[in-house]
């Protein structure tokens, strides 16, 4: 199966600052990658698919890029509601797999 | 707006069968895949499997021997069964709608509607 590795495990950021989260695939997955946000006690919610396409209603401060094996999610100016765990997800092959998550916490 | 309502037993003993159902309210059932994902306490997400309205399935090989995902189109529901559960199956189980789109030679797949989750605990 394709292993997704996210870094860092935890990112401490001040409100208003920029945050960049990384995700690496164990083999090339083209742009078949999504990003999900999960807040405590809630189900994940879709942010990005196709590596860079924002889902409906997702603020423009969220952007994704990358292809092949290296991907990034950038939050341009962190708002209080953005402190959460973020997961990358590959859908290039079955079984679908997720990264282990990056927790974005308040600095 | 589509909502997913999920239900099922939350406390099981080892060797029992986990059984969860997810109902699709307010939207089309056909044209999508319907997925199950789980999250052990304090850990990340694990994809379990999926089914479409005609019963075509895909499973995670790590669970395939114990898992069955089925669909009841007459009720707009899909279900998950995991047999012979152990403590390792303790998790929050989510159902989700999978949207797939093919556009300009690209294939997009994303889980855009999620249930609230059901906590399943396996304990003797």
mmCIF file of C-alpha atoms in Angstrom:
data_model
loop_
_atom_site.group_PDB
_atom_site.id
_atom_site.type_symbol
_atom_site.label_atom_id
_atom_site.label_comp_id
_atom_site.label_asym_id
_atom_site.label_seq_id
_atom_site.Cartn_x
_atom_site.Cartn_y
_atom_site.Cartn_z
ATOM 1 C CA UNK A 1 0.000 0.000 0.000
ATOM 2 C CA UNK A 2 1.040 3.606 -0.468
ATOM 3 C CA UNK A 3 2.426 5.096 2.736
ATOM 4 C CA UNK A 4 1.737 8.768 3.333
ATOM 5 C CA UNK A 5 4.140 10.578 5.646
ATOM 6 C CA UNK A 6 3.278 13.996 7.045
ATOM 7 C CA UNK A 7 5.611 16.492 8.652
ATOM 8 C CA UNK A 8 5.924 17.970 11.103
ATOM 9 C CA UNK A 9 3.794 16.037 13.580
ATOM 10 C CA UNK A 10 3.006 19.274 15.395
ATOM 11 C CA UNK A 11 3.278 22.838 14.122
ATOM 12 C CA UNK A 12 3.120 25.726 16.576
ATOM 13 C CA UNK A 13 1.974 28.916 14.902
ATOM 14 C CA UNK A 14 0.759 32.308 16.066
ATOM 15 C CA UNK A 15 -2.580 33.618 14.775
ATOM 16 C CA UNK A 16 -2.073 35.585 11.576
ATOM 17 C CA UNK A 17 1.081 33.703 10.643
ATOM 18 C CA UNK A 18 1.594 31.422 7.697
ATOM 19 C CA UNK A 19 1.661 27.645 8.124
ATOM 20 C CA UNK A 20 3.009 25.096 5.678
ATOM 21 C CA UNK A 21 2.307 21.396 6.150
ATOM 22 C CA UNK A 22 4.073 18.700 4.158
ATOM 23 C CA UNK A 23 2.962 15.306 2.897
ATOM 24 C CA UNK A 24 5.095 12.740 1.109
ATOM 25 C CA UNK A 25 3.909 9.641 -0.723
ATOM 26 C CA UNK A 26 5.952 6.429 -0.841
ATOM 27 C CA UNK A 27 5.447 6.304 -4.623
ATOM 28 C CA UNK A 28 4.191 8.690 -7.248
ATOM 29 C CA UNK A 29 0.486 9.480 -6.951
ATOM 30 C CA UNK A 30 0.268 12.190 -9.639
ATOM 31 C CA UNK A 31 -2.143 14.778 -8.178
ATOM 32 C CA UNK A 32 -4.436 12.193 -6.604
ATOM 33 C CA UNK A 33 -4.279 13.748 -3.172
ATOM 34 C CA UNK A 34 -6.727 15.371 -0.802
ATOM 35 C CA UNK A 35 -6.442 17.289 2.452
ATOM 36 C CA UNK A 36 -8.863 17.037 5.366
ATOM 37 C CA UNK A 37 -9.225 19.097 8.532
ATOM 38 C CA UNK A 38 -10.381 17.568 11.790
ATOM 39 C CA UNK A 39 -11.304 19.495 14.902
ATOM 40 C CA UNK A 40 -11.611 17.814 18.322
ATOM 41 C CA UNK A 41 -14.705 15.656 18.630
ATOM 42 C CA UNK A 42 -15.718 16.243 15.010
ATOM 43 C CA UNK A 43 -15.603 14.284 11.791
ATOM 44 C CA UNK A 44 -12.973 15.277 9.252
ATOM 45 C CA UNK A 45 -13.999 17.810 6.631
ATOM 46 C CA UNK A 46 -12.738 18.128 3.086
ATOM 47 C CA UNK A 47 -10.420 21.027 2.269
ATOM 48 C CA UNK A 48 -8.596 20.181 -0.949
ATOM 49 C CA UNK A 49 -8.755 17.538 -3.681
ATOM 50 C CA UNK A 50 -6.691 17.025 -6.795
ATOM 51 C CA UNK A 51 -3.751 18.351 -4.763
ATOM 52 C CA UNK A 52 -4.760 21.981 -5.302
ATOM 53 C CA UNK A 53 -8.530 22.371 -5.848
ATOM 54 C CA UNK A 54 -10.327 23.921 -2.909
ATOM 55 C CA UNK A 55 -13.579 22.255 -1.936
ATOM 56 C CA UNK A 56 -16.759 24.289 -1.978
ATOM 57 C CA UNK A 57 -16.854 26.863 0.810
ATOM 58 C CA UNK A 58 -13.212 26.492 1.816
ATOM 59 C CA UNK A 59 -11.582 29.896 2.457
ATOM 60 C CA UNK A 60 -8.972 31.097 -0.015
ATOM 61 C CA UNK A 61 -6.327 31.207 2.719
ATOM 62 C CA UNK A 62 -6.072 27.426 2.259
ATOM 63 C CA UNK A 63 -4.006 26.361 -0.738
ATOM 64 C CA UNK A 64 -2.478 23.097 -1.861
ATOM 65 C CA UNK A 65 0.276 22.247 -4.274
ATOM 66 C CA UNK A 66 2.513 19.439 -5.396
ATOM 67 C CA UNK A 67 2.509 16.385 -7.599
ATOM 68 C CA UNK A 68 4.205 13.022 -7.734
ATOM 69 C CA UNK A 69 5.419 12.340 -4.208
ATOM 70 C CA UNK A 70 5.730 15.773 -2.569
ATOM 71 C CA UNK A 71 2.754 17.874 -1.501
ATOM 72 C CA UNK A 72 2.070 20.852 0.718
ATOM 73 C CA UNK A 73 -0.884 22.542 2.329
ATOM 74 C CA UNK A 74 -0.436 26.219 3.111
ATOM 75 C CA UNK A 75 -2.631 28.321 5.365
ATOM 76 C CA UNK A 76 -1.704 31.890 4.506
ATOM 77 C CA UNK A 77 -2.866 33.627 7.694
ATOM 78 C CA UNK A 78 -3.989 31.394 10.505
ATOM 79 C CA UNK A 79 -7.327 32.139 12.073
ATOM 80 C CA UNK A 80 -8.454 30.815 15.447
ATOM 81 C CA UNK A 81 -10.755 28.281 13.780
ATOM 82 C CA UNK A 82 -7.838 26.790 11.810
ATOM 83 C CA UNK A 83 -6.182 25.186 14.820
ATOM 84 C CA UNK A 84 -6.878 21.536 14.160
ATOM 85 C CA UNK A 85 -5.354 18.331 12.814
ATOM 86 C CA UNK A 86 -4.781 18.049 9.080
ATOM 87 C CA UNK A 87 -4.602 14.786 7.153
ATOM 88 C CA UNK A 88 -3.444 14.126 3.631
ATOM 89 C CA UNK A 89 -5.115 11.287 1.730
ATOM 90 C CA UNK A 90 -4.123 9.497 -1.452
ATOM 91 C CA UNK A 91 -6.597 8.040 -3.881
ATOM 92 C CA UNK A 92 -4.206 6.927 -6.577
ATOM 93 C CA UNK A 93 -4.473 3.279 -5.592
ATOM 94 C CA UNK A 94 -6.468 1.011 -3.331
ATOM 95 C CA UNK A 95 -6.377 0.800 -0.416
ATOM 96 C CA UNK A 96 -6.895 4.503 0.064
ATOM 97 C CA UNK A 97 -4.499 5.691 2.759
ATOM 98 C CA UNK A 98 -4.071 8.695 5.016
ATOM 99 C CA UNK A 99 -1.059 10.367 6.513
ATOM 100 C CA UNK A 100 -0.725 10.267 10.278
ATOM 101 C CA UNK A 101 -1.746 13.901 10.591
ATOM 102 C CA UNK A 102 -0.196 17.261 11.466
ATOM 103 C CA UNK A 103 -1.543 19.072 14.487
ATOM 104 C CA UNK A 104 -1.550 22.850 14.108
ATOM 105 C CA UNK A 105 -1.536 24.394 17.561
ATOM 106 C CA UNK A 106 -1.463 27.911 18.922
ATOM 107 C CA UNK A 107 2.011 29.207 19.679
ATOM 108 C CA UNK B 1 -28.400 19.208 1.708
ATOM 109 C CA UNK B 2 -27.220 15.659 2.122
ATOM 110 C CA UNK B 3 -26.804 14.368 5.655
ATOM 111 C CA UNK B 4 -25.500 11.011 6.827
ATOM 112 C CA UNK B 5 -27.001 9.506 9.948
ATOM 113 C CA UNK B 6 -25.214 6.518 11.380
ATOM 114 C CA UNK B 7 -26.147 4.078 14.102
ATOM 115 C CA UNK B 8 -25.195 0.750 15.629
ATOM 116 C CA UNK B 9 -24.026 -0.980 18.784
ATOM 117 C CA UNK B 10 -21.321 0.882 20.664
ATOM 118 C CA UNK B 11 -20.096 -1.789 23.079
ATOM 119 C CA UNK B 12 -19.008 -5.222 21.979
ATOM 120 C CA UNK B 13 -17.216 -8.181 23.501
ATOM 121 C CA UNK B 14 -14.239 -9.791 21.777
ATOM 122 C CA UNK B 15 -15.229 -12.218 18.989
ATOM 123 C CA UNK B 16 -18.584 -10.503 18.405
ATOM 124 C CA UNK B 17 -19.618 -8.850 15.141
ATOM 125 C CA UNK B 18 -19.615 -5.074 14.764
ATOM 126 C CA UNK B 19 -22.614 -3.844 12.827
ATOM 127 C CA UNK B 20 -23.173 -0.214 11.770
ATOM 128 C CA UNK B 21 -25.591 1.392 9.332
ATOM 129 C CA UNK B 22 -25.454 4.773 7.630
ATOM 130 C CA UNK B 23 -28.589 6.405 6.248
ATOM 131 C CA UNK B 24 -28.425 8.943 3.441
ATOM 132 C CA UNK B 25 -30.920 11.767 3.830
ATOM 133 C CA UNK B 26 -31.727 14.607 1.456
ATOM 134 C CA UNK B 27 -29.806 13.618 -1.622
ATOM 135 C CA UNK B 28 -29.175 11.126 -4.371
ATOM 136 C CA UNK B 29 -27.907 7.688 -3.464
ATOM 137 C CA UNK B 30 -26.806 6.610 -6.918
ATOM 138 C CA UNK B 31 -23.766 8.049 -8.639
ATOM 139 C CA UNK B 32 -21.572 7.943 -5.569
ATOM 140 C CA UNK B 33 -19.438 5.567 -3.598
ATOM 141 C CA UNK B 34 -20.202 5.231 0.111
ATOM 142 C CA UNK B 35 -17.298 4.665 2.438
ATOM 143 C CA UNK B 36 -16.382 3.620 5.953
ATOM 144 C CA UNK B 37 -13.369 5.074 7.782
ATOM 145 C CA UNK B 38 -12.308 4.497 11.358
ATOM 146 C CA UNK B 39 -10.137 6.296 13.896
ATOM 147 C CA UNK B 40 -8.707 4.530 16.968
ATOM 148 C CA UNK B 41 -8.514 6.659 20.106
ATOM 149 C CA UNK B 42 -5.849 9.333 19.730
ATOM 150 C CA UNK B 43 -4.758 8.033 16.337
ATOM 151 C CA UNK B 44 -5.179 8.780 12.654
ATOM 152 C CA UNK B 45 -7.679 7.745 10.011
ATOM 153 C CA UNK B 46 -7.927 4.282 8.469
ATOM 154 C CA UNK B 47 -9.929 3.616 5.320
ATOM 155 C CA UNK B 48 -11.996 0.447 5.683
ATOM 156 C CA UNK B 49 -13.878 0.087 2.419
ATOM 157 C CA UNK B 50 -16.558 1.427 0.119
ATOM 158 C CA UNK B 51 -19.569 0.449 -1.967
ATOM 159 C CA UNK B 52 -21.634 2.017 -4.743
ATOM 160 C CA UNK B 53 -25.375 1.819 -5.320
ATOM 161 C CA UNK B 54 -25.041 -1.278 -7.493
ATOM 162 C CA UNK B 55 -23.048 -3.135 -4.851
ATOM 163 C CA UNK B 56 -19.547 -2.852 -6.260
ATOM 164 C CA UNK B 57 -17.080 -2.860 -3.366
ATOM 165 C CA UNK B 58 -13.472 -2.080 -2.559
ATOM 166 C CA UNK B 59 -11.887 -3.131 0.723
ATOM 167 C CA UNK B 60 -8.717 -2.499 2.682
ATOM 168 C CA UNK B 61 -6.748 -5.767 2.426
ATOM 169 C CA UNK B 62 -5.741 -5.436 6.075
ATOM 170 C CA UNK B 63 -9.393 -5.935 7.070
ATOM 171 C CA UNK B 64 -10.886 -7.640 4.037
ATOM 172 C CA UNK B 65 -11.194 -11.111 5.571
ATOM 173 C CA UNK B 66 -13.405 -9.755 8.371
ATOM 174 C CA UNK B 67 -15.283 -6.893 6.712
ATOM 175 C CA UNK B 68 -18.462 -6.742 4.666
ATOM 176 C CA UNK B 69 -19.960 -3.543 3.305
ATOM 177 C CA UNK B 70 -23.467 -3.836 1.905
ATOM 178 C CA UNK B 71 -26.106 -1.522 0.479
ATOM 179 C CA UNK B 72 -29.890 -1.275 0.658
ATOM 180 C CA UNK B 73 -30.937 1.077 -2.120
ATOM 181 C CA UNK B 74 -34.618 0.834 -1.179
ATOM 182 C CA UNK B 75 -33.797 2.550 2.106
ATOM 183 C CA UNK B 76 -30.847 4.689 0.930
ATOM 184 C CA UNK B 77 -28.663 2.968 3.493
ATOM 185 C CA UNK B 78 -25.337 1.190 3.553
ATOM 186 C CA UNK B 79 -23.874 -0.969 6.276
ATOM 187 C CA UNK B 80 -20.627 -2.221 7.735
ATOM 188 C CA UNK B 81 -20.022 -5.543 9.425
ATOM 189 C CA UNK B 82 -16.740 -6.512 11.042
ATOM 190 C CA UNK B 83 -16.639 -10.018 12.433
ATOM 191 C CA UNK B 84 -14.495 -11.446 15.221
ATOM 192 C CA UNK B 85 -13.682 -8.064 16.740
ATOM 193 C CA UNK B 86 -10.822 -7.505 19.181
ATOM 194 C CA UNK B 87 -9.696 -4.556 21.253
ATOM 195 C CA UNK B 88 -7.782 -3.338 18.197
ATOM 196 C CA UNK B 89 -11.119 -2.609 16.519
ATOM 197 C CA UNK B 90 -11.989 -0.037 19.181
ATOM 198 C CA UNK B 91 -12.410 3.218 17.290
ATOM 199 C CA UNK B 92 -14.736 5.945 16.111
ATOM 200 C CA UNK B 93 -16.301 4.711 12.883
ATOM 201 C CA UNK B 94 -17.333 7.237 10.265
ATOM 202 C CA UNK B 95 -19.427 6.817 7.163
ATOM 203 C CA UNK B 96 -18.792 9.188 4.275
ATOM 204 C CA UNK B 97 -19.992 9.976 0.776
ATOM 205 C CA UNK B 98 -17.367 9.647 -1.938
ATOM 206 C CA UNK B 99 -17.677 11.907 -4.949
ATOM 207 C CA UNK B 100 -15.737 11.000 -8.073
ATOM 208 C CA UNK B 101 -15.243 13.296 -11.043
ATOM 209 C CA UNK B 102 -13.307 12.813 -14.274
ATOM 210 C CA UNK B 103 -12.314 16.117 -15.854
ATOM 211 C CA UNK B 104 -9.717 16.889 -18.492
ATOM 212 C CA UNK B 105 -8.080 13.452 -18.116
ATOM 213 C CA UNK B 106 -7.848 13.920 -14.362
ATOM 214 C CA UNK B 107 -9.705 11.791 -11.861
ATOM 215 C CA UNK B 108 -10.880 13.357 -8.631
ATOM 216 C CA UNK B 109 -12.078 11.414 -5.621
ATOM 217 C CA UNK B 110 -13.049 12.989 -2.342
ATOM 218 C CA UNK B 111 -15.105 12.363 0.770
ATOM 219 C CA UNK B 112 -17.284 15.441 0.943
ATOM 220 C CA UNK B 113 -20.052 14.468 3.357
ATOM 221 C CA UNK B 114 -19.383 12.685 6.623
ATOM 222 C CA UNK B 115 -21.474 11.163 9.363
ATOM 223 C CA UNK B 116 -20.922 12.309 12.934
ATOM 224 C CA UNK B 117 -19.180 9.095 13.890
ATOM 225 C CA UNK B 118 -20.044 6.180 16.139
ATOM 226 C CA UNK B 119 -17.774 5.196 19.005
ATOM 227 C CA UNK B 120 -17.301 1.441 19.142
ATOM 228 C CA UNK B 121 -15.574 -0.089 22.153
ATOM 229 C CA UNK B 122 -14.521 -3.719 22.292
ATOM 230 C CA UNK B 123 -14.023 -4.918 25.830
ATOM 231 C CA UNK B 124 -14.612 -8.068 27.802
#
